[in-house]
Amino acid sequence: RDGSTVWAVTYIGGRLDALLDKVILGGGHVQIGLGDYPYVEDGCPTNAQLVERVAARAGALGREVASPDDARKMLRL
């Protein structure tokens, strides 16, 4: 291993904006999806809408979204 740490936040419930910027700017990754929580505070979006919002926010903050191949490399799969 090269000593680097890959970390992520699983975001369940509440307004997306509350923690999202801190995770993205801090170099972390975001795992998002409806699961058992409908995100009523954000208008009950679909999974696709949640992912689009996180991806758009990452882009606005200067972070690229990892491709599936990028994620496999980071996780050494």
Coordinates of C-alpha atoms in Angstrom, one line a residue:
R1 CA 0.0 0.0 0.0
D2 CA 1.1 3.6 -0.7
G3 CA -0.1 4.9 2.7
S4 CA -3.0 6.9 1.3
T5 CA -6.4 6.7 2.9
V6 CA -9.7 6.5 0.9
W7 CA -12.7 7.6 3.0
A8 CA -16.3 8.1 2.3
V9 CA -19.5 9.3 4.0
T10 CA -22.7 7.5 3.7
Y11 CA -25.3 10.2 3.7
I12 CA -28.7 9.3 5.2
G13 CA -31.3 11.9 5.9
G14 CA -31.4 15.6 6.3
R15 CA -30.6 18.4 3.8
L16 CA -27.9 17.4 1.4
D17 CA -26.1 20.7 1.6
A18 CA -25.5 20.4 5.4
L19 CA -22.4 18.2 5.1
L20 CA -21.8 17.7 1.4
D21 CA -19.4 20.6 0.8
K22 CA -17.2 19.6 3.8
V23 CA -16.9 16.0 2.5
I24 CA -16.1 17.0 -1.1
L25 CA -13.6 19.8 -0.1
G26 CA -12.0 17.5 2.5
G27 CA -11.1 14.9 -0.2
G28 CA -13.7 12.4 0.8
H29 CA -16.2 10.5 -1.3
V30 CA -20.0 10.4 -1.0
Q31 CA -22.2 7.4 -1.1
I32 CA -25.8 8.5 -1.7
G33 CA -29.1 6.9 -2.4
L34 CA -32.6 6.7 -1.1
G35 CA -32.2 3.5 0.9
D36 CA -34.9 3.8 3.6
Y37 CA -35.0 7.6 3.7
P38 CA -37.0 9.6 1.2
Y39 CA -35.2 13.0 1.7
V40 CA -38.5 14.8 2.2
E41 CA -36.5 18.0 3.1
D42 CA -35.2 18.0 -0.5
G43 CA -38.5 17.3 -2.2
C44 CA -38.4 13.4 -2.3
P45 CA -35.9 13.1 -5.2
T46 CA -35.2 9.9 -7.1
N47 CA -31.9 8.1 -6.7
A48 CA -30.8 9.5 -10.1
Q49 CA -31.6 13.0 -8.9
L50 CA -29.6 12.6 -5.7
V51 CA -26.6 11.4 -7.7
E52 CA -27.0 14.2 -10.2
R53 CA -27.1 16.8 -7.3
V54 CA -24.0 15.4 -5.7
A55 CA -22.1 15.2 -9.0
A56 CA -23.1 18.8 -9.9
R57 CA -22.0 20.0 -6.5
A58 CA -18.6 18.2 -6.8
G59 CA -18.1 19.7 -10.2
A60 CA -18.9 23.2 -8.9
L61 CA -16.3 22.7 -6.2
G62 CA -13.7 21.5 -8.6
R63 CA -13.8 17.8 -8.0
E64 CA -14.3 15.2 -10.7
V65 CA -16.6 12.3 -10.1
A66 CA -14.9 9.0 -10.1
S67 CA -15.7 6.6 -13.0
P68 CA -16.4 2.9 -12.1
D69 CA -12.8 2.1 -13.1
D70 CA -11.5 4.9 -11.0
A71 CA -13.4 3.6 -8.0
R72 CA -12.2 0.0 -8.5
K73 CA -8.6 1.3 -8.6
M74 CA -9.1 3.3 -5.4
L75 CA -10.6 0.3 -3.6
R76 CA -8.0 -2.1 -5.1
L77 CA -10.7 -4.3 -6.6

